[in-house]
Tab-separated table of C-alpha atoms and ligand atoms in Angstrom:
chain	number	residue	atom	x	y	z
A	1	UNK	CA	8.076	50.928	44.784
A	2	UNK	CA	8.576	52.388	41.270
A	3	UNK	CA	6.619	55.563	40.414
A	4	UNK	CA	3.638	54.519	38.328
A	5	UNK	CA	1.618	56.504	35.816
A	6	UNK	CA	-1.260	54.098	36.550
A	7	UNK	CA	-1.206	54.584	40.308
A	8	UNK	CA	-4.543	56.405	40.636
A	9	UNK	CA	-6.082	55.404	37.294
A	10	UNK	CA	-9.004	53.084	36.553
A	11	UNK	CA	-8.186	49.549	35.318
A	12	UNK	CA	-10.541	47.167	33.567
A	13	UNK	CA	-9.595	43.679	34.745
A	14	UNK	CA	-11.242	40.650	33.137
A	15	UNK	CA	-11.415	37.289	34.915
A	16	UNK	CA	-10.721	38.936	38.268
A	17	UNK	CA	-12.754	36.373	40.218
A	18	UNK	CA	-10.406	33.582	39.129
A	19	UNK	CA	-7.199	32.487	40.806
A	20	UNK	CA	-4.576	34.906	39.457
A	21	UNK	CA	-7.066	37.689	38.722
A	22	UNK	CA	-8.374	37.750	42.299
A	23	UNK	CA	-4.841	37.834	43.721
A	24	UNK	CA	-3.993	40.672	41.318
A	25	UNK	CA	-7.110	42.683	42.187
A	26	UNK	CA	-6.598	42.295	45.957
A	27	UNK	CA	-2.958	43.362	45.731
A	28	UNK	CA	-3.637	46.270	43.349
A	29	UNK	CA	-6.378	47.713	45.564
A	30	UNK	CA	-4.117	47.366	48.612
A	31	UNK	CA	-1.136	48.980	46.906
A	32	UNK	CA	-2.567	51.541	44.489
A	33	UNK	CA	-5.091	54.371	44.654
A	34	UNK	CA	-7.241	53.777	41.580
A	35	UNK	CA	-10.451	51.862	40.927
A	36	UNK	CA	-10.721	48.392	39.416
A	37	UNK	CA	-13.664	47.453	37.253
A	38	UNK	CA	-13.694	43.663	37.465
A	39	UNK	CA	-15.544	41.927	34.615
A	40	UNK	CA	-16.000	38.194	35.177
A	41	UNK	CA	-18.450	35.708	33.704
A	42	UNK	CA	-18.419	33.667	36.928
A	43	UNK	CA	-17.983	30.365	35.153
A	44	UNK	CA	-17.351	27.327	37.370
A	45	UNK	CA	-13.838	28.805	37.887
A	46	UNK	CA	-14.951	32.228	39.093
A	47	UNK	CA	-15.392	32.591	42.834
A	48	UNK	CA	-16.727	35.737	44.508
A	49	UNK	CA	-15.559	34.339	47.868
A	50	UNK	CA	-11.960	35.027	46.795
A	51	UNK	CA	-12.895	38.731	46.650
A	52	UNK	CA	-14.852	38.778	49.940
A	53	UNK	CA	-12.354	41.251	51.446
A	54	UNK	CA	-13.500	43.772	48.812
A	55	UNK	CA	-17.247	43.514	49.464
A	56	UNK	CA	-18.599	47.104	49.357
A	57	UNK	CA	-15.123	48.470	48.689
A	58	UNK	CA	-15.517	51.895	47.000
A	59	UNK	CA	-12.668	51.197	44.522
A	60	UNK	CA	-13.801	47.750	43.373
A	61	UNK	CA	-16.679	47.525	40.899
A	62	UNK	CA	-17.664	43.944	40.101
A	63	UNK	CA	-19.586	43.280	36.892
A	64	UNK	CA	-20.808	39.799	35.996
A	65	UNK	CA	-20.457	39.369	32.241
A	66	UNK	CA	-18.646	37.912	29.266
A	67	UNK	CA	-15.623	39.374	27.464
A	68	UNK	CA	-17.307	38.223	24.244
A	69	UNK	CA	-20.239	40.601	24.903
A	70	UNK	CA	-19.087	43.614	22.898
A	71	UNK	CA	-22.052	45.784	23.884
A	72	UNK	CA	-21.170	45.242	27.554
A	73	UNK	CA	-17.409	45.757	27.269
A	74	UNK	CA	-17.890	48.872	25.089
A	75	UNK	CA	-20.314	50.280	27.653
A	76	UNK	CA	-17.883	49.590	30.516
A	77	UNK	CA	-15.044	51.254	28.603
A	78	UNK	CA	-17.214	54.319	27.797
A	79	UNK	CA	-18.473	54.624	31.354
A	80	UNK	CA	-15.301	54.047	33.355
A	81	UNK	CA	-12.624	55.270	30.897
A	82	UNK	CA	-9.898	52.878	32.084
A	83	UNK	CA	-6.229	53.658	31.446
A	84	UNK	CA	-5.523	49.952	30.913
A	85	UNK	CA	-7.149	46.570	30.378
A	86	UNK	CA	-5.642	43.457	31.954
A	87	UNK	CA	-7.092	40.349	30.325
A	88	UNK	CA	-7.022	37.322	32.626
A	89	UNK	CA	-10.388	35.912	31.476
A	90	UNK	CA	-9.989	32.461	29.963
A	91	UNK	CA	-10.858	28.815	30.191
A	92	UNK	CA	-7.677	27.510	31.814
A	93	UNK	CA	-7.749	23.832	32.729
A	94	UNK	CA	-5.907	21.539	30.303
A	95	UNK	CA	-7.848	18.412	31.350
A	96	UNK	CA	-11.191	20.151	30.781
A	97	UNK	CA	-9.993	21.225	27.329
A	98	UNK	CA	-9.525	17.540	26.456
A	99	UNK	CA	-13.138	16.805	27.417
A	100	UNK	CA	-14.733	19.914	25.861
A	101	UNK	CA	-12.569	22.208	23.709
A	102	UNK	CA	-15.475	24.353	22.466
A	103	UNK	CA	-15.657	26.665	25.505
A	104	UNK	CA	-11.923	27.290	25.146
A	105	UNK	CA	-12.326	28.451	21.570
A	106	UNK	CA	-15.305	30.612	22.486
A	107	UNK	CA	-13.676	32.531	25.353
A	108	UNK	CA	-9.971	32.330	24.615
A	109	UNK	CA	-10.212	32.983	20.880
A	110	UNK	CA	-13.544	34.661	20.058
A	111	UNK	CA	-13.756	36.375	23.453
A	112	UNK	CA	-10.236	37.787	23.185
A	113	UNK	CA	-10.810	38.999	19.614
A	114	UNK	CA	-14.002	40.797	20.640
A	115	UNK	CA	-12.308	42.387	23.642
A	116	UNK	CA	-9.485	43.551	21.389
A	117	UNK	CA	-11.999	45.134	19.012
A	118	UNK	CA	-13.807	46.909	21.854
A	119	UNK	CA	-10.433	48.113	23.184
A	120	UNK	CA	-9.410	49.355	19.733
A	121	UNK	CA	-12.608	51.352	19.250
A	122	UNK	CA	-12.296	52.817	22.756
A	123	UNK	CA	-8.612	53.674	22.419
A	124	UNK	CA	-9.162	55.318	19.007
A	125	UNK	CA	-11.768	57.583	20.573
A	126	UNK	CA	-9.467	58.813	23.357
A	127	UNK	CA	-7.691	62.177	23.229
A	128	UNK	CA	-4.089	61.883	22.009
A	129	UNK	CA	-2.567	61.811	25.524
A	130	UNK	CA	-5.034	59.114	26.628
A	131	UNK	CA	-4.304	57.079	23.507
A	132	UNK	CA	-0.564	57.247	24.177
A	133	UNK	CA	-0.980	56.154	27.785
A	134	UNK	CA	-3.504	53.355	27.135
A	135	UNK	CA	-2.344	49.709	27.587
A	136	UNK	CA	-3.889	46.317	26.783
A	137	UNK	CA	-2.066	43.642	28.774
A	138	UNK	CA	-2.839	40.066	27.803
A	139	UNK	CA	-2.066	37.328	30.342
A	140	UNK	CA	-0.886	34.120	28.713
A	141	UNK	CA	1.011	30.948	29.377
A	142	UNK	CA	4.248	29.066	28.723
A	143	UNK	CA	2.113	26.194	27.354
A	144	UNK	CA	2.023	27.949	23.972
A	145	UNK	CA	5.665	26.886	23.474
A	146	UNK	CA	4.948	23.163	23.827
A	147	UNK	CA	7.177	20.710	25.663
A	148	UNK	CA	10.934	20.834	26.353
A	149	UNK	CA	13.354	17.915	26.073
A	150	UNK	CA	15.423	17.170	29.189
A	151	UNK	CA	18.392	19.561	29.348
A	152	UNK	CA	17.057	21.825	26.562
A	153	UNK	CA	17.313	25.557	27.309
A	154	UNK	CA	14.275	27.211	28.914
A	155	UNK	CA	11.641	28.970	26.782
A	156	UNK	CA	12.524	32.504	25.706
A	157	UNK	CA	10.222	35.042	24.067
A	158	UNK	CA	11.640	33.819	20.725
A	159	UNK	CA	10.814	30.140	21.223
A	160	UNK	CA	8.519	28.795	18.486
A	161	UNK	CA	4.838	28.331	19.252
A	162	UNK	CA	4.139	24.551	19.400
A	163	UNK	CA	0.988	24.154	21.510
A	164	UNK	CA	-0.051	20.573	22.288
A	165	UNK	CA	-3.442	20.725	24.038
A	166	UNK	CA	-6.671	22.427	22.932
A	167	UNK	CA	-6.159	24.836	25.866
A	168	UNK	CA	-2.618	25.693	24.774
A	169	UNK	CA	-3.719	26.054	21.139
A	170	UNK	CA	-6.509	28.429	22.121
A	171	UNK	CA	-4.096	30.545	24.200
A	172	UNK	CA	-1.591	30.531	21.322
A	173	UNK	CA	-4.353	31.804	19.037
A	174	UNK	CA	-5.202	34.549	21.530
A	175	UNK	CA	-1.544	35.621	21.696
A	176	UNK	CA	-1.435	35.833	17.906
A	177	UNK	CA	-4.580	37.965	17.912
A	178	UNK	CA	-3.035	40.374	20.415
A	179	UNK	CA	0.095	40.617	18.289
A	180	UNK	CA	-1.965	41.207	15.127
A	181	UNK	CA	-4.059	43.951	16.747
A	182	UNK	CA	-0.840	45.703	17.720
A	183	UNK	CA	0.873	45.256	14.340
A	184	UNK	CA	-2.161	46.068	12.223
A	185	UNK	CA	-4.070	48.641	14.248
A	186	UNK	CA	-1.365	49.976	16.566
A	187	UNK	CA	-3.235	48.840	19.683
A	188	UNK	CA	-0.757	49.413	22.553
A	189	UNK	CA	-0.730	45.787	23.590
A	190	UNK	CA	1.688	43.699	25.649
A	191	UNK	CA	1.676	39.998	26.558
A	192	UNK	CA	3.011	38.039	29.516
A	193	UNK	CA	3.663	34.293	29.157
A	194	UNK	CA	4.102	32.800	32.591
A	195	UNK	CA	4.807	29.382	34.031
A	196	UNK	CA	2.598	27.426	36.481
A	197	UNK	CA	1.278	29.697	39.231
A	198	UNK	CA	0.512	28.526	42.754
A	199	UNK	CA	-0.791	30.223	45.887
A	200	UNK	CA	-4.040	31.213	47.625
A	201	UNK	CA	-7.464	30.955	45.941
A	202	UNK	CA	-6.609	28.382	43.251
A	203	UNK	CA	-9.470	26.035	42.436
A	204	UNK	CA	-8.625	22.491	43.608
A	205	UNK	CA	-8.912	21.061	40.105
A	206	UNK	CA	-5.265	22.128	39.642
A	207	UNK	CA	-2.470	19.995	41.069
A	208	UNK	CA	-1.367	21.764	44.270
A	209	UNK	CA	-4.739	22.600	45.865
A	210	UNK	CA	-6.144	19.257	44.614
A	211	UNK	CA	-3.421	17.365	46.470
A	212	UNK	CA	-3.984	19.405	49.650
A	213	UNK	CA	-7.755	18.953	49.461
A	214	UNK	CA	-7.587	15.210	48.747
A	215	UNK	CA	-4.935	14.627	51.395
A	216	UNK	CA	-7.047	16.277	54.103
A	217	UNK	CA	-10.115	14.322	52.946
A	218	UNK	CA	-8.221	11.002	53.167
A	219	UNK	CA	-8.571	10.465	49.399
A	220	UNK	CA	-6.093	9.223	46.809
A	221	UNK	CA	-3.468	11.689	45.549
A	222	UNK	CA	-3.580	11.195	41.763
A	223	UNK	CA	-0.238	11.483	39.998
A	224	UNK	CA	-0.550	11.272	36.221
A	225	UNK	CA	1.648	8.591	34.623
A	226	UNK	CA	5.155	8.267	36.050
A	227	UNK	CA	4.987	11.701	37.739
A	228	UNK	CA	8.309	12.695	36.194
A	229	UNK	CA	6.824	15.635	34.252
A	230	UNK	CA	8.428	18.949	35.147
A	231	UNK	CA	6.769	22.297	35.792
A	232	UNK	CA	8.431	25.635	36.670
A	233	UNK	CA	6.439	26.910	39.668
A	234	UNK	CA	5.821	30.621	40.172
A	235	UNK	CA	4.278	32.091	43.317
A	236	UNK	CA	1.166	34.031	42.300
A	237	UNK	CA	2.297	37.137	44.237
A	238	UNK	CA	5.490	37.206	42.180
A	239	UNK	CA	3.446	36.942	38.983
A	240	UNK	CA	1.207	39.819	40.114
A	241	UNK	CA	4.314	41.932	40.808
A	242	UNK	CA	5.533	41.170	37.269
A	243	UNK	CA	2.143	42.189	35.840
A	244	UNK	CA	2.294	45.525	37.695
A	245	UNK	CA	5.837	46.091	36.421
A	246	UNK	CA	4.873	45.345	32.804
A	247	UNK	CA	1.846	47.631	33.078
A	248	UNK	CA	3.976	50.425	34.483
A	249	UNK	CA	7.062	50.136	32.320
A	250	UNK	CA	6.767	47.362	29.708
A	251	UNK	CA	7.512	48.249	26.095
A	252	UNK	CA	4.442	48.322	23.864
A	253	UNK	CA	4.227	45.388	21.445
A	254	UNK	CA	6.589	43.253	23.519
A	255	UNK	CA	6.048	39.922	25.215
A	256	UNK	CA	7.634	39.050	28.565
A	257	UNK	CA	8.259	35.546	29.881
A	258	UNK	CA	7.775	35.196	33.637
A	259	UNK	CA	8.885	32.090	35.543
A	260	UNK	CA	9.681	31.093	39.087
A	261	UNK	CA	12.977	29.341	38.380
A	262	UNK	CA	11.624	26.319	40.250
A	263	UNK	CA	11.685	23.347	37.894
A	264	UNK	CA	10.259	20.438	39.878
A	265	UNK	CA	9.037	16.935	39.005
A	266	UNK	CA	5.378	16.404	39.850
A	267	UNK	CA	6.075	13.414	42.086
A	268	UNK	CA	8.649	15.406	44.082
A	269	UNK	CA	6.183	18.244	44.505
A	270	UNK	CA	3.457	15.879	45.729
A	271	UNK	CA	5.873	14.312	48.234
A	272	UNK	CA	6.927	17.799	49.390
A	273	UNK	CA	3.275	18.728	49.999
A	274	UNK	CA	2.739	15.475	51.916
A	275	UNK	CA	5.808	16.135	54.080
A	276	UNK	CA	4.565	19.635	54.917
A	277	UNK	CA	1.112	18.362	55.764
A	278	UNK	CA	2.678	15.638	57.942
A	279	UNK	CA	4.236	18.458	60.004
A	280	UNK	CA	1.441	21.016	59.877
A	281	UNK	CA	-1.613	18.715	60.143
A	282	UNK	CA	-0.305	15.351	61.466
A	283	UNK	CA	-2.562	12.381	60.767
A	284	UNK	CA	-4.455	11.462	63.958
A	285	UNK	CA	-3.256	7.856	63.806
A	286	UNK	CA	0.294	8.737	62.701
A	287	UNK	CA	1.805	7.751	59.346
A	288	UNK	CA	2.253	9.925	56.302
A	289	UNK	CA	-0.011	11.450	53.673
A	290	UNK	CA	2.417	10.040	51.070
A	291	UNK	CA	0.734	6.656	51.604
A	292	UNK	CA	-2.282	8.129	49.748
A	293	UNK	CA	-0.288	8.714	46.514
A	294	UNK	CA	-1.747	6.791	43.571
A	295	UNK	CA	-0.285	6.815	40.065
A	296	UNK	CA	-3.146	7.017	37.561
A	297	UNK	CA	-3.444	6.938	33.777
A	298	UNK	CA	-1.591	9.795	32.127
A	299	UNK	CA	-3.063	12.907	30.485
A	300	UNK	CA	-3.181	12.380	26.682
A	301	UNK	CA	-0.562	14.555	24.960
A	302	UNK	CA	0.916	15.437	28.366
A	303	UNK	CA	3.726	17.995	28.042
A	304	UNK	CA	6.814	16.570	29.681
A	305	UNK	CA	8.668	19.693	30.730
A	306	UNK	CA	8.188	23.470	30.949
A	307	UNK	CA	10.856	25.952	31.988
A	308	UNK	CA	10.877	29.707	31.548
A	309	UNK	CA	13.811	31.990	30.884
A	310	UNK	CA	12.846	35.250	32.631
A	311	UNK	CA	16.011	37.148	31.765
A	312	UNK	CA	14.236	39.699	29.540
A	313	UNK	CA	11.882	41.003	32.251
A	314	UNK	CA	14.693	40.771	34.805
A	315	UNK	CA	17.152	42.873	32.794
A	316	UNK	CA	14.657	45.308	31.198
A	317	UNK	CA	12.272	45.892	34.059
A	318	UNK	CA	14.202	44.793	37.139
A	319	UNK	CA	11.638	42.137	38.136
A	320	UNK	CA	12.736	39.002	39.974
A	321	UNK	CA	10.664	36.431	41.893
A	322	UNK	CA	10.910	37.089	45.644
A	323	UNK	CA	9.444	33.856	46.970
A	324	UNK	CA	11.619	30.766	47.318
A	325	UNK	CA	9.839	27.532	46.384
A	326	UNK	CA	9.910	26.195	49.950
A	327	UNK	CA	8.613	29.430	51.499
A	328	UNK	CA	5.969	29.836	48.788
A	329	UNK	CA	4.707	26.280	49.144
A	330	UNK	CA	4.672	26.595	52.935
A	331	UNK	CA	2.657	29.854	52.724
A	332	UNK	CA	0.294	28.173	50.271
A	333	UNK	CA	-0.329	25.094	52.419
A	334	UNK	CA	-0.877	27.383	55.437
A	335	UNK	CA	-3.380	29.462	53.460
A	336	UNK	CA	-5.485	26.421	52.517
A	337	UNK	CA	-5.360	25.081	56.080
A	338	UNK	CA	-6.500	28.486	57.364
A	339	UNK	CA	-9.254	28.782	54.745
A	340	UNK	CA	-11.085	25.484	54.854
A	341	UNK	CA	-14.397	27.366	54.404
A	342	UNK	CA	-13.127	28.738	51.098
A	343	UNK	CA	-12.082	25.208	50.105
A	344	UNK	CA	-15.489	23.794	51.003
A	345	UNK	CA	-17.243	26.545	49.051
A	346	UNK	CA	-15.044	25.840	45.997
A	347	UNK	CA	-15.637	22.094	46.023
A	348	UNK	CA	-19.436	21.866	45.747
A	349	UNK	CA	-21.594	19.847	43.346
A	350	UNK	CA	-20.132	21.227	40.073
A	351	UNK	CA	-16.663	20.439	41.326
A	352	UNK	CA	-17.665	16.950	42.433
A	353	UNK	CA	-19.065	16.222	38.972
A	354	UNK	CA	-15.821	17.295	37.327
A	355	UNK	CA	-13.720	15.144	39.652
A	356	UNK	CA	-15.931	12.162	38.814
A	357	UNK	CA	-15.643	12.824	35.073
A	358	UNK	CA	-11.887	13.310	35.082
A	359	UNK	CA	-10.735	10.620	37.478
A	360	UNK	CA	-13.252	7.875	36.642
A	361	UNK	CA	-11.377	7.540	33.349
A	362	UNK	CA	-8.022	7.215	35.048
A	363	UNK	CA	-7.360	3.704	36.342
A	364	UNK	CA	-4.465	3.243	38.729
A	365	UNK	CA	-1.190	2.377	36.972
A	366	UNK	CA	2.162	1.165	38.318
A	367	UNK	CA	4.527	3.981	39.406
B	1	NAD	P1	-9.008	30.614	36.452
B	1	NAD	O1	-9.562	29.492	35.670
B	1	NAD	O2	-8.750	30.436	37.904
B	1	NAD	O3	-9.951	31.894	36.298
B	1	NAD	C1	-10.452	32.328	35.067
B	1	NAD	C2	-11.483	33.408	35.350
B	1	NAD	O4	-11.986	33.895	34.103
B	1	NAD	C3	-12.691	32.899	36.140
B	1	NAD	O5	-13.009	33.800	37.172
B	1	NAD	C4	-13.803	32.842	35.090
B	1	NAD	O6	-15.090	33.036	35.635
B	1	NAD	C5	-13.395	33.979	34.174
B	1	NAD	N1	-13.925	33.819	32.803
B	1	NAD	C6	-13.906	32.688	32.041
B	1	NAD	N2	-14.483	32.935	30.852
B	1	NAD	C7	-14.858	34.247	30.871
B	1	NAD	C8	-15.474	35.103	29.914
B	1	NAD	N3	-15.867	34.629	28.721
B	1	NAD	N4	-15.689	36.384	30.251
B	1	NAD	C9	-15.328	36.847	31.480
B	1	NAD	N5	-14.749	36.100	32.411
B	1	NAD	C10	-14.497	34.805	32.104
B	1	NAD	O7	-7.678	31.077	35.705
B	1	NAD	P2	-6.265	31.543	36.274
B	1	NAD	O8	-5.481	30.346	36.641
B	1	NAD	O9	-6.476	32.632	37.229
B	1	NAD	O10	-5.625	32.122	34.927
B	1	NAD	C11	-5.819	33.487	34.563
B	1	NAD	C12	-5.099	33.739	33.248
B	1	NAD	O11	-3.716	33.439	33.396
B	1	NAD	C13	-5.592	32.850	32.107
B	1	NAD	O12	-5.613	33.624	30.936
B	1	NAD	C14	-4.553	31.750	31.997
B	1	NAD	O13	-4.465	31.250	30.691
B	1	NAD	C15	-3.309	32.484	32.406
B	1	NAD	N6	-2.262	31.653	33.028
B	1	NAD	C16	-2.545	30.875	34.120
B	1	NAD	C17	-1.513	30.150	34.734
B	1	NAD	C18	-1.754	29.283	35.950
B	1	NAD	O14	-0.835	28.557	36.347
B	1	NAD	N7	-2.902	29.326	36.586
B	1	NAD	C19	-0.209	30.220	34.221
B	1	NAD	C20	0.030	31.002	33.078
B	1	NAD	C21	-1.006	31.750	32.510
B	2	DAU	O1	2.160	26.293	32.586
B	2	DAU	C1	1.107	27.207	32.807
B	2	DAU	C2	-0.194	26.466	32.919
B	2	DAU	O2	-0.189	25.812	34.183
B	2	DAU	C3	-1.420	27.360	32.791
B	2	DAU	O3	-1.441	27.924	31.509
B	2	DAU	C4	-2.704	26.567	33.041
B	2	DAU	O4	-3.818	27.417	33.007
B	2	DAU	C5	-2.599	25.902	34.399
B	2	DAU	O5	-3.736	25.109	34.617
B	2	DAU	C6	-1.335	25.063	34.475
B	2	DAU	O6	-1.421	23.924	33.580
B	2	DAU	P1	-0.923	22.464	34.009
B	2	DAU	O7	-1.600	21.476	33.152
B	2	DAU	O8	0.560	22.421	34.084
B	2	DAU	O9	-1.497	22.456	35.529
B	2	DAU	P2	-2.217	21.324	36.392
B	2	DAU	O10	-2.264	21.845	37.801
B	2	DAU	O11	-3.468	20.848	35.778
B	2	DAU	O12	-1.141	20.152	36.354
B	2	DAU	C7	0.182	20.340	36.813
B	2	DAU	C8	0.947	19.063	36.524
B	2	DAU	O13	0.435	18.041	37.389
B	2	DAU	C9	0.760	18.539	35.130
B	2	DAU	O14	1.963	17.905	34.700
B	2	DAU	C10	-0.351	17.489	35.250
B	2	DAU	C11	-0.116	16.938	36.642
B	2	DAU	N1	-1.325	16.492	37.373
B	2	DAU	C12	-2.400	17.318	37.413
B	2	DAU	C13	-3.538	16.916	38.083
B	2	DAU	C14	-4.757	17.821	38.125
B	2	DAU	C15	-1.305	15.278	38.025
B	2	DAU	O15	-0.299	14.539	38.011
B	2	DAU	N2	-2.440	14.887	38.698
B	2	DAU	C16	-3.560	15.657	38.732
B	2	DAU	O16	-4.576	15.219	39.341
């Protein structure tokens, strides 16, 4: 492990009850010596069960609240004096952004701008050494770059911003705010733009856990359109390692692209999941889960391909993904099979309503 100036310091993490945030918090507490103040609004996407291992942990302070609540964030900063803020908090599901973009603007744009202002006021009030050491790390997405043509080179940090969904546009706006707060006010900010994460504790509204959940429940496995869209899958543990590396050694004002190097077509991924489930949880009457695959109407404005060029973080900071796609997917399927209680908890009435809303509008289509 690299020596870290943040090893025993306090961090303010936002959105730490969500998928990536919870994985980050669990790993940080296991690996480091400092305290995490975890601010999360507990929207439908926040899940305290993902943090159950930290119940009553002396170095994890959970606060339910909104990043847009400046009085609250300022109070937390004054009280706990964190050495860094890691901003995961966001509305994150593309399909939900098509149904209701307003929440995305509120949290991802207004919320981020208010958090930046609170961070600026706090950082300005620190002694010089504290000001120099302070970091604001914003967690963002490859979706800000839009969609790649087949064979086009992967997104670099210099790719133009061409967001296509309300979600992507709101994240693009948040990235621009972070940049502006650094350029204008000197806030020591950094941004990570990563590709599609997968792993434990992801809400089954996203493709991989949705397919596992539906497969086990004997339901249809919805593949949007022709299923030939490509995503670059990144194991969440590898993303968390990249976040730690950027916090420890990233250059202020820079952005870092983080990808898994695993470009895969959706249909191939769904078949891979079915094949693994066939081995790990064979159907009682034989056959294959692939028989449940159903092509359904496509997502409007659906980005065709994402791919990330991670060479900057690899050469500057020595980060590389450790997990191969097969081992990461196997670990992930095993985790969901071993945590069916978590899955049940995450798929209650609110979830059911969303599934009805999203998939009722998606008639089956030919493959
Ligand atoms: P998630 O939807 O699983 O979790 C988001 C968390 O933020 C939830 O716990 C929610 O309660 C909390 N939250 C929402 N609004 C809030 C607010 N106003 N104040 C405080 N907390 C709030 O998201 P995720 O998949 O873990 O993504 C985390 C971050 O990483 C997001 O910024 C997302 O844009 C980015 N990202 C995600 C992926 C991915 O594949 N999941 C890839 C690239 C980037
Ligand atoms: O690329 C990073 C982004 O990855 C993050 O910024 C987002 O927060 C995260 O949600 C994710 O966005 P996607 O839209 O790529 O993820 P999702 O899991 O929703 O979909 C993955 C692909 O699978 C996408 O091409 C749409 C398709 N899909 C999705 C669902 C839910 C299906 O074919 N069927 C489905 O039922």
